[in-house]
């Protein structure tokens, strides 16, 4: 892996844990002896402009190559290698599974499909249509909101935003809207629009497919809604999370690479790439996006009309002669031909989520003078949901941040170090808390990336933790913070067994809407082998919000 084309920029500090260059034997040699030759295949590090690896790392970064810490790097690399090996089979299996699940659901499941085959009436799934549901959607088919009327009434009150109240537990309807929006983000644009407009009786604004420089494709997805089309009070931005069969998404979650932002702290490099804020292949691009704030884009974004949805062409209309600098990929033919040109078309095959969403959000806030906005996401989407306002603060978009109502994340991985957390807490804790990180039981993803003195990844904000009985408690850190603790091993598997048994009784105890489908039960069975995966399902996060009850005393680990 060549970093930055062999050039190292300014005073940038970063660590890239690379899994692609070295082989298994190289990795084993690195584990046994972190000499320069072995480490160079997996570690790329710059301490203020000077590239260093191996032994030098022990002096500049908390003994990274010490034996016990090499295990962390070893596990990260080996897991990502394995995921990459099975990447294509995972993708093919995902396509096949999506097709089968939709084929069954559109034809009335197994018996209905058999009947339709006999009578020549089989309904074939059409990917991208309003009836084509993702695997996540099949795991949890609920689409209606919880206490919708209560939420609509409250956010419509003139003094709602001025009330000195703590969001979260007291606003379970808002938590539910955010969780359902996080789950809905896994669907295609037509499904999202249909659910928002028809089932939620709200206003679908837009759906965006954006460039992810780590995955080298348009794989960062986000949609925006308002509570009503005119004079809206609430704007919701929902980022899509980790796709179950997308190897690159899982590789990002298991990545330990970071880029240090002066005054903010170390930030997960893969999540920055997912927002379109740089590329590890040319590290200087992080500096350009984060510190220069893409000035040419900023000049024109107040007048820009960002391309709407995946059904539209990947193009953008701008009213500024410098707009072509937004994308280095734009051809000369699409640039203005004279200085007096006011409007022109710009192809944006690499449009980025941060700038696209920021531009649209600014226009919505200008249009809806009384509105405040919420950012949300599940899994990887949760990481992007907290990182988005973090970059807004970095870029001193304080007029936008003043309109922030809250950030709700579900099963979110860590995005940076303690310094980053302290910086953002200063902006999100006063006058009332605005950031709520919801974690269910033994979910693996919130325990990633690894939290130790080498990598320094730390959670921050209020953790609303739910145990497997859906009992809620606000804690500083979820139990078993790195997941691999031996003393938690037996409880992990006991919990998985209990969750499987419970799946057969949920409908009887809580009502038909809580009855689990066969797809969810299959995932519970898989959870007997790797409990943290099944606990990441949106099913338990929706249940936690709707069934959760507070406990003031210390919770058990069960």
Coordinates of C-alpha atoms in Angstrom, one line a residue, residues 25-514:
X25 CA 3.4 -15.5 7.3
X26 CA 4.3 -11.9 7.4
X27 CA 1.6 -11.3 10.0
X28 CA 2.8 -14.2 12.1
X29 CA 6.3 -12.8 12.0
X30 CA 5.0 -9.4 13.0
X31 CA 3.2 -11.0 16.0
X32 CA 6.3 -12.7 17.2
X33 CA 8.7 -9.9 16.4
X34 CA 7.7 -6.4 15.4
X35 CA 10.9 -5.5 13.6
X36 CA 10.9 -2.8 11.0
X37 CA 10.5 -5.1 7.9
X38 CA 7.5 -7.0 9.3
X39 CA 5.7 -3.9 10.7
X40 CA 6.2 -1.9 7.5
X41 CA 3.8 -4.2 5.7
X42 CA 0.9 -3.5 8.2
X43 CA 1.6 -0.1 9.8
X44 CA 2.0 3.3 8.3
X45 CA 2.4 6.1 10.7
X46 CA 3.4 9.8 10.5
X47 CA 4.3 11.9 13.6
X48 CA 4.1 15.5 12.4
X49 CA 5.2 14.9 8.8
X50 CA 7.8 12.2 9.4
X51 CA 6.8 8.6 8.4
X52 CA 7.8 6.0 11.0
X53 CA 7.1 2.3 11.5
X54 CA 8.0 -0.5 13.8
X55 CA 10.5 0.3 16.5
X56 CA 10.0 4.1 16.1
X57 CA 6.4 3.6 17.0
X58 CA 7.4 2.6 20.5
X59 CA 8.8 6.1 21.1
X60 CA 6.1 8.1 19.4
X61 CA 2.9 6.3 20.3
X62 CA 2.6 4.5 23.6
X63 CA 4.6 1.4 22.7
X64 CA 2.3 0.3 19.9
X65 CA 4.5 -2.7 19.0
X66 CA 4.7 -4.2 22.5
X67 CA 3.6 -7.8 22.5
X68 CA 0.2 -7.5 24.1
X69 CA -0.7 -4.6 21.7
X70 CA 0.5 -6.5 18.7
X71 CA -2.3 -8.9 19.4
X72 CA -4.8 -6.1 18.8
X73 CA -3.2 -5.3 15.4
X74 CA -2.9 -9.0 14.6
X75 CA -6.7 -9.6 15.3
X76 CA -7.7 -6.5 13.3
X77 CA -5.6 -7.5 10.3
X78 CA -6.6 -11.2 10.3
X79 CA -10.3 -10.4 10.7
X80 CA -10.2 -7.9 7.8
X81 CA -8.3 -10.4 5.6
X82 CA -10.9 -13.1 6.3
X83 CA -13.7 -10.7 5.6
X84 CA -12.0 -9.6 2.3
X85 CA -11.5 -13.2 1.2
X86 CA -15.2 -13.9 1.7
X87 CA -16.2 -10.5 0.4
X88 CA -17.5 -11.6 -3.0
X89 CA -19.3 -14.7 -1.7
X90 CA -20.9 -12.5 1.0
X91 CA -22.0 -10.0 -1.7
X92 CA -23.4 -12.8 -3.9
X93 CA -25.1 -14.5 -1.0
X94 CA -26.6 -11.1 0.0
X95 CA -28.1 -10.6 -3.4
X96 CA -29.4 -14.1 -3.5
X97 CA -30.9 -13.8 0.0
X98 CA -32.5 -10.5 -0.8
X99 CA -34.1 -12.0 -3.9
X100 CA -35.4 -15.1 -2.1
X101 CA -36.8 -13.1 0.9
X102 CA -38.6 -10.7 -1.5
X103 CA -39.8 -13.6 -3.7
X104 CA -41.3 -15.3 -0.7
X105 CA -42.8 -12.1 0.8
X106 CA -44.4 -11.0 -2.5
X107 CA -45.9 -14.4 -3.1
X108 CA -47.3 -15.2 0.4
X109 CA -44.3 -17.1 1.7
X110 CA -43.6 -20.8 1.0
X111 CA -47.1 -22.1 0.4
X112 CA -48.1 -19.0 -1.5
X113 CA -45.1 -19.2 -3.8
X114 CA -45.8 -22.9 -4.4
X115 CA -49.4 -22.1 -5.3
X116 CA -48.4 -19.2 -7.6
X117 CA -45.9 -21.5 -9.4
X118 CA -48.6 -24.0 -10.1
X119 CA -50.9 -21.4 -11.4
X120 CA -48.3 -19.4 -13.3
X121 CA -48.8 -16.2 -11.2
X122 CA -45.4 -15.8 -9.6
X123 CA -44.6 -12.2 -8.7
X124 CA -41.0 -11.5 -9.4
X125 CA -39.0 -9.0 -7.2
X126 CA -37.8 -5.8 -8.8
X127 CA -34.7 -4.4 -7.1
X128 CA -35.0 -0.7 -6.3
X129 CA -38.8 -0.8 -6.4
X130 CA -41.1 0.3 -3.5
X131 CA -41.9 -3.3 -2.8
X132 CA -38.3 -4.6 -2.6
X133 CA -37.3 -4.8 1.0
X134 CA -33.7 -5.2 2.4
X135 CA -32.6 -8.1 4.6
X136 CA -32.7 -5.7 7.5
X137 CA -36.3 -4.8 6.7
X138 CA -37.2 -8.5 6.6
X139 CA -35.6 -9.0 10.0
X140 CA -37.9 -6.4 11.5
X141 CA -41.0 -5.7 9.4
X142 CA -42.4 -3.0 11.6
X143 CA -42.7 0.4 9.8
X144 CA -45.3 2.3 11.9
X145 CA -44.1 4.7 14.5
X146 CA -44.7 4.4 18.3
X147 CA -46.9 7.2 19.7
X148 CA -46.8 9.2 16.5
X149 CA -49.6 11.5 17.6
X150 CA -47.8 12.3 20.8
X151 CA -44.6 13.3 19.0
X152 CA -46.5 15.3 16.3
X153 CA -48.4 17.2 19.0
X154 CA -45.3 18.0 21.1
X155 CA -43.0 19.1 18.4
X156 CA -45.8 21.4 17.1
X157 CA -46.1 23.3 20.4
X158 CA -44.6 26.8 20.2
X159 CA -42.6 26.5 23.3
X160 CA -41.4 22.9 22.8
X161 CA -37.8 23.9 21.9
X162 CA -37.6 26.3 24.8
X163 CA -38.5 23.8 27.5
X164 CA -35.6 23.1 29.8
X165 CA -35.9 19.3 29.5
X166 CA -33.6 16.4 29.0
X167 CA -34.3 14.6 25.8
X168 CA -34.1 10.8 25.7
X169 CA -36.1 8.9 28.3
X170 CA -38.7 11.6 28.5
X171 CA -39.1 11.6 24.7
X172 CA -39.4 8.0 23.9
X173 CA -41.5 8.8 20.8
X174 CA -38.6 10.9 19.4
X175 CA -36.2 8.1 20.2
X176 CA -38.5 5.7 18.4
X177 CA -38.7 8.0 15.3
X178 CA -34.9 8.1 15.2
X179 CA -34.6 4.3 15.6
X180 CA -37.2 3.6 12.9
X181 CA -35.5 6.2 10.6
X182 CA -32.1 4.5 11.2
X183 CA -33.7 1.1 10.3
X184 CA -35.4 2.7 7.2
X185 CA -32.1 4.0 5.9
X186 CA -31.2 0.4 4.8
X187 CA -34.0 0.6 2.2
X188 CA -34.0 2.0 -1.3
X189 CA -35.2 5.5 -2.0
X190 CA -38.7 4.5 -3.2
X191 CA -39.3 2.4 0.0
X192 CA -38.1 5.3 2.2
X193 CA -40.3 7.8 0.4
X194 CA -43.3 5.5 0.6
X195 CA -42.9 4.9 4.4
X196 CA -42.3 8.5 5.3
X197 CA -45.1 10.0 3.3
X198 CA -47.8 7.4 3.6
X199 CA -47.2 5.6 6.9
X200 CA -45.6 8.3 9.0
X201 CA -47.6 11.1 7.4
X202 CA -44.5 13.2 7.3
X203 CA -42.5 14.8 4.4
X204 CA -39.8 13.0 2.5
X205 CA -37.1 15.5 1.5
X206 CA -34.5 13.4 -0.3
X207 CA -32.3 10.3 -0.5
X208 CA -28.6 10.5 -1.4
X209 CA -26.1 8.0 -2.6
X210 CA -22.6 9.5 -1.9
X211 CA -19.0 8.7 -2.5
X212 CA -17.1 6.6 0.0
X213 CA -13.4 6.9 -0.7
X214 CA -12.5 3.8 1.3
X215 CA -14.9 1.6 -0.6
X216 CA -14.3 3.5 -3.9
X217 CA -18.0 3.5 -4.7
X218 CA -21.3 5.4 -4.0
X219 CA -22.0 3.4 -0.9
X220 CA -22.6 6.1 1.8
X221 CA -26.4 6.6 1.9
X222 CA -28.5 9.1 3.8
X223 CA -32.0 10.4 3.7
X224 CA -33.7 13.5 5.1
X225 CA -37.3 14.1 6.2
X226 CA -39.3 16.9 7.8
X227 CA -42.4 16.5 10.0
X228 CA -44.4 18.5 7.4
X229 CA -43.7 20.1 4.0
X230 CA -44.3 23.8 5.1
X231 CA -43.3 25.5 8.4
X232 CA -41.7 22.3 9.6
X233 CA -40.6 22.0 13.3
X234 CA -38.4 18.9 12.9
X235 CA -35.8 17.8 10.4
X236 CA -34.4 14.3 10.6
X237 CA -31.1 13.2 8.9
X238 CA -30.6 9.4 8.9
X239 CA -27.4 7.7 7.8
X240 CA -27.5 4.1 6.6
X241 CA -25.6 1.6 8.7
X242 CA -23.4 -1.5 8.1
X243 CA -25.0 -3.7 5.4
X244 CA -25.1 -7.3 6.6
X245 CA -23.4 -8.7 3.5
X246 CA -21.1 -5.7 2.6
X247 CA -17.6 -6.8 3.3
X248 CA -16.2 -3.3 3.1
X249 CA -18.6 -2.0 5.7
X250 CA -17.5 -4.7 8.2
X251 CA -13.8 -4.0 7.3
X252 CA -14.4 -0.4 8.2
X253 CA -15.9 -1.4 11.5
X254 CA -12.8 -3.5 12.3
X255 CA -10.4 -0.9 11.1
X256 CA -8.1 0.8 13.7
X257 CA -6.6 3.5 11.5
X258 CA -6.9 7.1 12.7
X259 CA -6.2 10.7 11.6
X260 CA -5.4 13.3 14.2
X261 CA -7.2 16.7 13.9
X262 CA -5.4 19.4 15.9
X263 CA -7.5 20.6 18.9
X264 CA -10.1 17.9 18.2
X265 CA -8.2 14.6 18.6
X266 CA -7.8 11.3 16.7
X267 CA -10.7 10.3 14.4
X268 CA -11.4 7.0 12.8
X269 CA -10.0 7.2 9.3
X270 CA -12.6 4.9 7.7
X271 CA -15.5 7.0 9.0
X272 CA -13.9 10.2 7.6
X273 CA -13.6 8.5 4.3
X274 CA -17.3 7.4 4.4
X275 CA -18.3 11.1 4.8
X276 CA -16.0 11.9 1.8
X277 CA -13.5 13.9 3.9
X278 CA -10.3 12.4 2.6
X279 CA -8.5 9.3 1.4
X280 CA -5.8 7.2 3.0
X281 CA -4.3 6.7 -0.4
X282 CA -3.4 10.4 -0.4
X283 CA -3.4 11.5 3.2
X284 CA -3.0 15.1 2.4
X285 CA -6.7 15.1 1.2
X286 CA -7.8 14.9 4.9
X287 CA -6.0 18.2 5.5
X288 CA -7.6 19.8 2.5
X289 CA -11.1 18.8 3.5
X290 CA -10.9 19.2 7.2
X291 CA -8.9 22.4 7.5
X292 CA -9.5 24.2 4.3
X293 CA -13.2 23.3 4.5
X294 CA -13.4 22.9 0.7
X295 CA -13.6 26.6 0.3
X296 CA -14.7 26.6 -3.3
X297 CA -17.7 24.5 -2.3
X298 CA -18.5 26.7 0.6
X299 CA -18.6 29.8 -1.6
X300 CA -21.3 28.3 -3.8
X301 CA -23.3 26.0 -1.5
X302 CA -25.9 28.6 -0.5
X303 CA -27.0 28.8 -4.1
X304 CA -26.4 25.1 -5.0
X305 CA -29.1 22.7 -5.8
X306 CA -27.8 19.3 -4.9
X307 CA -28.9 16.4 -7.0
X308 CA -31.8 14.7 -5.3
X309 CA -32.0 10.9 -5.3
X310 CA -30.6 7.7 -6.6
X311 CA -33.2 7.8 -9.3
X312 CA -31.7 11.0 -10.6
X313 CA -28.6 11.4 -12.7
X314 CA -25.4 11.9 -10.7
X315 CA -25.2 15.6 -11.5
X316 CA -25.5 18.8 -9.6
X317 CA -26.5 22.3 -10.7
X318 CA -24.4 25.1 -9.3
X319 CA -24.5 28.9 -9.7
X320 CA -20.8 29.7 -9.3
X321 CA -18.0 29.7 -11.8
X322 CA -15.7 27.8 -9.4
X323 CA -18.0 25.0 -8.8
X324 CA -16.1 22.5 -10.9
X325 CA -13.5 22.4 -8.1
X326 CA -15.9 20.5 -5.9
X327 CA -15.1 17.3 -7.8
X328 CA -11.7 16.6 -9.3
X329 CA -13.5 14.1 -11.6
X330 CA -15.6 16.7 -13.5
X331 CA -14.8 16.9 -17.2
X332 CA -13.8 20.1 -18.8
X333 CA -16.9 20.0 -21.0
X334 CA -19.1 20.5 -18.0
X335 CA -17.3 23.6 -16.8
X336 CA -18.7 27.1 -17.6
X337 CA -17.5 28.4 -21.0
X338 CA -17.5 32.1 -20.0
X339 CA -17.1 34.2 -16.9
X340 CA -20.6 35.4 -17.0
X341 CA -22.2 32.0 -16.8
X342 CA -24.6 31.8 -13.9
X343 CA -25.8 28.2 -14.2
X344 CA -24.1 25.1 -15.4
X345 CA -24.2 21.3 -15.0
X346 CA -21.5 19.5 -13.1
X347 CA -21.1 15.8 -13.0
X348 CA -20.3 14.6 -9.5
X349 CA -19.5 10.9 -9.6
X350 CA -17.7 11.4 -6.3
X351 CA -20.0 13.7 -4.4
X352 CA -19.6 13.4 -0.7
X353 CA -22.1 12.9 2.1
X354 CA -20.8 15.7 4.4
X355 CA -21.0 18.5 1.9
X356 CA -24.2 17.3 0.2
X357 CA -26.1 16.9 3.5
X358 CA -24.7 20.2 4.9
X359 CA -25.8 22.1 1.9
X360 CA -29.3 20.7 2.0
X361 CA -29.6 21.1 5.8
X362 CA -28.7 24.8 5.5
X363 CA -31.4 25.4 2.9
X364 CA -34.0 23.5 4.9
X365 CA -33.1 25.5 8.1
X366 CA -33.4 28.7 6.1
X367 CA -36.7 27.6 4.6
X368 CA -38.2 26.4 7.9
X369 CA -37.4 29.2 10.4
X370 CA -38.7 27.3 13.5
X371 CA -37.2 23.9 12.7
X372 CA -34.5 22.1 14.6
X373 CA -32.7 19.0 13.3
X374 CA -31.9 15.5 14.6
X375 CA -29.1 13.3 13.3
X376 CA -29.4 9.5 13.7
X377 CA -28.1 6.2 12.5
X378 CA -27.7 2.5 13.4
X379 CA -24.3 0.8 13.4
X380 CA -21.9 2.5 10.9
X381 CA -24.7 5.0 10.4
X382 CA -24.5 5.9 14.0
X383 CA -20.8 6.7 13.7
X384 CA -21.5 9.0 10.7
X385 CA -24.4 10.6 12.7
X386 CA -22.1 11.8 15.5
X387 CA -19.2 12.6 13.1
X388 CA -21.3 14.9 10.9
X389 CA -21.9 17.5 13.7
X390 CA -18.4 17.0 14.8
X391 CA -17.1 18.3 11.5
X392 CA -19.7 21.1 11.6
X393 CA -18.1 22.3 14.8
X394 CA -14.7 22.0 13.3
X395 CA -15.8 24.1 10.4
X396 CA -17.4 26.7 12.8
X397 CA -20.9 26.2 11.5
X398 CA -22.3 27.5 14.7
X399 CA -25.4 28.9 13.2
X400 CA -26.3 25.4 12.1
X401 CA -25.3 23.8 15.4
X402 CA -27.6 26.2 17.3
X403 CA -30.5 24.5 15.6
X404 CA -29.4 21.0 16.6
X405 CA -32.0 19.3 18.7
X406 CA -30.2 15.9 19.3
X407 CA -28.1 13.1 18.0
X408 CA -29.4 9.5 18.6
X409 CA -27.2 6.6 17.6
X410 CA -28.0 2.9 18.0
X411 CA -25.2 0.2 18.1
X412 CA -22.6 2.8 17.2
X413 CA -18.9 2.0 17.0
X414 CA -16.3 4.3 18.5
X415 CA -15.2 7.2 16.3
X416 CA -12.2 8.7 18.1
X417 CA -10.2 9.2 21.2
X418 CA -10.9 10.8 24.6
X419 CA -9.7 14.2 23.4
X420 CA -12.3 14.2 20.7
X421 CA -15.0 13.2 23.2
X422 CA -14.1 16.0 25.6
X423 CA -14.1 18.5 22.7
X424 CA -17.6 17.5 21.5
X425 CA -19.1 17.2 25.0
X426 CA -18.4 20.9 25.5
X427 CA -20.7 21.5 22.5
X428 CA -23.4 18.8 23.2
X429 CA -23.9 18.8 27.0
X430 CA -25.1 22.4 27.5
X431 CA -27.7 23.7 28.3
X432 CA -29.1 20.1 28.0
X433 CA -27.6 16.9 26.7
X434 CA -28.0 16.4 23.0
X435 CA -26.1 13.2 22.3
X436 CA -27.6 9.9 23.2
X437 CA -25.8 6.6 22.4
X438 CA -28.1 3.6 22.7
X439 CA -26.6 0.2 23.2
X440 CA -28.4 -3.1 23.5
X441 CA -26.9 -5.9 25.7
X442 CA -24.0 -7.7 24.1
X443 CA -24.0 -6.0 20.7
X444 CA -20.5 -6.4 19.3
X445 CA -20.3 -3.2 17.2
X446 CA -20.3 -0.6 20.1
X447 CA -17.2 -2.5 21.4
X448 CA -15.3 -1.6 18.2
X449 CA -12.7 -0.4 17.5
X450 CA -10.6 -1.7 20.4
X451 CA -10.3 0.6 23.4
X452 CA -6.8 0.4 24.9
X453 CA -3.8 2.6 25.5
X454 CA -2.5 1.9 22.0
X455 CA -5.4 2.9 19.9
X456 CA -7.2 5.2 22.4
X457 CA -10.6 4.8 20.9
X458 CA -13.2 6.0 23.4
X459 CA -16.9 6.5 23.6
X460 CA -18.3 9.7 24.9
X461 CA -21.8 11.1 25.6
X462 CA -24.6 9.5 27.5
X463 CA -24.8 5.8 27.0
X464 CA -28.4 4.5 27.4
X465 CA -27.7 0.8 27.9
X466 CA -30.4 -1.9 27.8
X467 CA -29.8 -5.4 29.1
X468 CA -31.5 -8.4 27.7
X469 CA -34.6 -7.8 29.8
X470 CA -34.9 -4.3 28.2
X471 CA -34.1 -2.7 31.4
X472 CA -32.4 0.7 30.9
X473 CA -29.7 2.5 32.7
X474 CA -27.6 5.5 31.9
X475 CA -23.9 4.5 32.2
X476 CA -20.5 5.9 31.3
X477 CA -19.5 2.7 29.5
X478 CA -21.3 -0.5 28.5
X479 CA -20.2 -3.7 30.3
X480 CA -17.5 -5.7 28.7
X481 CA -16.3 -2.7 26.7
X482 CA -13.9 -4.7 24.4
X483 CA -16.2 -7.7 24.1
X484 CA -13.4 -10.3 24.4
X485 CA -13.2 -10.4 28.2
X486 CA -13.0 -14.0 29.4
X487 CA -15.1 -13.4 32.5
X488 CA -18.0 -12.4 30.2
X489 CA -17.7 -15.4 27.9
X490 CA -20.2 -17.7 29.7
X491 CA -22.8 -14.9 30.3
X492 CA -22.5 -14.1 26.6
X493 CA -23.6 -17.5 25.5
X494 CA -26.2 -17.9 28.2
X495 CA -27.7 -14.6 27.1
X496 CA -27.8 -15.7 23.5
X497 CA -29.7 -18.9 24.5
X498 CA -32.1 -16.8 26.5
X499 CA -32.7 -14.4 23.6
X500 CA -33.4 -17.4 21.3
X501 CA -36.0 -18.8 23.7
X502 CA -37.5 -15.4 24.2
X503 CA -38.0 -14.9 20.5
X504 CA -40.7 -17.6 20.5
X505 CA -42.7 -15.9 23.3
X506 CA -42.5 -12.1 22.4
X507 CA -45.7 -12.1 20.5
X508 CA -47.6 -13.8 23.2
X509 CA -46.3 -11.5 26.0
X510 CA -46.2 -8.1 24.3
X511 CA -48.6 -8.4 21.4
X512 CA -48.6 -9.3 17.7
X513 CA -46.3 -6.4 16.7
X514 CA -43.5 -7.9 18.8

